[in-house]
mmCIF file of C-alpha atoms in Angstrom:
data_model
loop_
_atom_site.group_PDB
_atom_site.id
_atom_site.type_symbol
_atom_site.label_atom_id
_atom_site.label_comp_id
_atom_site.label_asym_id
_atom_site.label_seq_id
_atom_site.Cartn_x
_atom_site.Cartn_y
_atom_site.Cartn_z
ATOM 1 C CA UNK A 79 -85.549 -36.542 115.406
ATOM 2 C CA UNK A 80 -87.644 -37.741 112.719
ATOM 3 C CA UNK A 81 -89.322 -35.279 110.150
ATOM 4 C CA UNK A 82 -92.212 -35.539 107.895
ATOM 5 C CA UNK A 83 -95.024 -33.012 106.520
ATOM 6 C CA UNK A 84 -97.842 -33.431 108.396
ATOM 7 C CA UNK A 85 -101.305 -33.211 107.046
ATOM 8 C CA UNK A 86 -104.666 -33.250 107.843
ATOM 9 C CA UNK A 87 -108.603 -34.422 107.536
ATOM 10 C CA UNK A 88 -111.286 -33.093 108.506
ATOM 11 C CA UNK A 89 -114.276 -35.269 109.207
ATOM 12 C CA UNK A 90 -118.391 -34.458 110.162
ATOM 13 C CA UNK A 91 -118.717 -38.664 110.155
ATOM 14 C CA UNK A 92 -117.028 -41.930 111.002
ATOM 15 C CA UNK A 93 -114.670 -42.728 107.813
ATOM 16 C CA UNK A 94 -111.544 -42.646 106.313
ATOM 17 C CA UNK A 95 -108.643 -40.327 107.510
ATOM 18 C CA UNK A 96 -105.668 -42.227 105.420
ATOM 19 C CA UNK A 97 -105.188 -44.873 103.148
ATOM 20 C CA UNK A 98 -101.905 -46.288 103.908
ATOM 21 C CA UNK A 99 -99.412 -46.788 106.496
ATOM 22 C CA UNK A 100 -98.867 -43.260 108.575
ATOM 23 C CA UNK A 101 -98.275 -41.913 112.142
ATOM 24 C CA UNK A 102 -101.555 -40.092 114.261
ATOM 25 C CA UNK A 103 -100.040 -36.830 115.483
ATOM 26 C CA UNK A 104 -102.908 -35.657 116.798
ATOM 27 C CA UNK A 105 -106.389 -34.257 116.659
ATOM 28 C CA UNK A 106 -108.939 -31.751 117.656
ATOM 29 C CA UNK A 107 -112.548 -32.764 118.421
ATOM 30 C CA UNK A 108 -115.508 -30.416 118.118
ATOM 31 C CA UNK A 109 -117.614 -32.857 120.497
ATOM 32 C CA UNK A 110 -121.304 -33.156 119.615
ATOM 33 C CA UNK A 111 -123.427 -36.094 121.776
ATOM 34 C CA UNK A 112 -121.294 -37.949 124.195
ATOM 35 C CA UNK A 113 -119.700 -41.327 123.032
ATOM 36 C CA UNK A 114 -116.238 -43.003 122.407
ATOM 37 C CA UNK A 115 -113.921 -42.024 119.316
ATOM 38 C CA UNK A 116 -112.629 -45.179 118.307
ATOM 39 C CA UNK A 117 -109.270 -45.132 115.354
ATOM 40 C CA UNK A 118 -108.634 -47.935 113.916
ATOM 41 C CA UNK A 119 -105.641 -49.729 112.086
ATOM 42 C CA UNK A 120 -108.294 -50.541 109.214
ATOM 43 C CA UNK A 121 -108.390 -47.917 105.737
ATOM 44 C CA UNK A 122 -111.802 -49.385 105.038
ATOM 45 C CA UNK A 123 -113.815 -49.798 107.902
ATOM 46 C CA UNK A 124 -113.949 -49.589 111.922
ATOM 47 C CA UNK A 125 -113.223 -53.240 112.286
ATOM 48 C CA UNK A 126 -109.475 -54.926 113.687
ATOM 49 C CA UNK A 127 -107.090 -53.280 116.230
ATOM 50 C CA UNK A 128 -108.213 -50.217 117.710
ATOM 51 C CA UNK A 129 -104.933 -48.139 118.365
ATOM 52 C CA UNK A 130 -106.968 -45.066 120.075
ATOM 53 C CA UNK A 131 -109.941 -44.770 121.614
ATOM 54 C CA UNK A 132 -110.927 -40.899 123.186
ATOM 55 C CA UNK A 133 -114.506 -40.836 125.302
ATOM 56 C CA UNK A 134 -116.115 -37.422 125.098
ATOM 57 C CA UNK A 135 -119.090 -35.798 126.810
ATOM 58 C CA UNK A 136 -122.202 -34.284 125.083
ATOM 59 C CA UNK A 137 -121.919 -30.644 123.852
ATOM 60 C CA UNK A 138 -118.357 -29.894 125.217
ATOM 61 C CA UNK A 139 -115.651 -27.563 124.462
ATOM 62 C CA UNK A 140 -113.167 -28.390 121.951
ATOM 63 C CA UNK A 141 -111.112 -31.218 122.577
ATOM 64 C CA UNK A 142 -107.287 -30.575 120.609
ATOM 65 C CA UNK A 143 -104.409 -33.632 121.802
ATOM 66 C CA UNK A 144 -100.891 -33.552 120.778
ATOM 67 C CA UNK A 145 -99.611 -36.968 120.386
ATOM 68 C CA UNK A 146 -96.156 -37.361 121.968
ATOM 69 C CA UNK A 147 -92.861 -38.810 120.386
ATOM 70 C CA UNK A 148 -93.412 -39.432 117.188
ATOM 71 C CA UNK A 149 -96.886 -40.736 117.361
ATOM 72 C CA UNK A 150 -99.164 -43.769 117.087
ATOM 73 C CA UNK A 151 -98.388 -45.726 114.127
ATOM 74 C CA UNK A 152 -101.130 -47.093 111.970
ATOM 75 C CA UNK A 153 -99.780 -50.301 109.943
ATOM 76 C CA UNK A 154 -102.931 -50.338 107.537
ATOM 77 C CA UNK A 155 -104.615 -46.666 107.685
ATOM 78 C CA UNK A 156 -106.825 -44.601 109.527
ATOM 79 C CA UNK A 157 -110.789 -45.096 110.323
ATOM 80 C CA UNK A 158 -112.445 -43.035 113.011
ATOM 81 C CA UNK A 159 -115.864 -43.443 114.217
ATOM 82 C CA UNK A 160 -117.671 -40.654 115.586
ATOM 83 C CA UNK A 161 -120.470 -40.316 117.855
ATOM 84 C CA UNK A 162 -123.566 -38.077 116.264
ATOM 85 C CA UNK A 163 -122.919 -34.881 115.929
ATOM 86 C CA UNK A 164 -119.242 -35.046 116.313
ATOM 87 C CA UNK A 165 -116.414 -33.944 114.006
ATOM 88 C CA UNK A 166 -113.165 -34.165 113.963
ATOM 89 C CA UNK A 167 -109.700 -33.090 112.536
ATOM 90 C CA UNK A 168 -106.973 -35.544 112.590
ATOM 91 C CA UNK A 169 -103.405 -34.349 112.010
ATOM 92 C CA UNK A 170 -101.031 -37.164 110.701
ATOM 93 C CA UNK A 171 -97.477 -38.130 108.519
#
């Protein structure tokens, strides 16, 4: 079994979660209008592969995922975009 420290960011808009190459281990999603989550192998923007992509409903409970294994590897870093209203905290290393 592989071990790292894991770490976190919180966001209250689409942006940056990590810089560099790292492993999603999950998240937890305060939900505020209904939309798609999109994360994407990208430390800039929300453009290339999307290696997650979580729908949510307006005004919902709190969404919290653990990722099995060891994860969803991100090459290139972490962008999420959010829908309005929507934060998130994404737990990765």
């Amino acid at each position: 079994m592989m071990q790292s420290d894991v770490k976190a960011a919180h966001l209250n808009a689409s942006g940056v979660v990590f810089a560099g190459r790292v492993r999603v281990r999950g998240y937890q999603i305060a939900p505020g209008s209904a939309g798609q989550i999109n994360f994407y192998d990208n430390a800039t923007t929300n453009s290339g592969n999307i290696n997650l992509s979580v729908d949510t409903t307006a005004n919902t409970a709190i969404i919290s995922t653990n990722i099995p294994g060891e994860g969803i590897l991100f090459q290139n870093g972490v962008y999420v975009t959010l829908p309005a209203s929507t934060t998130i905290t994404v737990f990765y290393g």
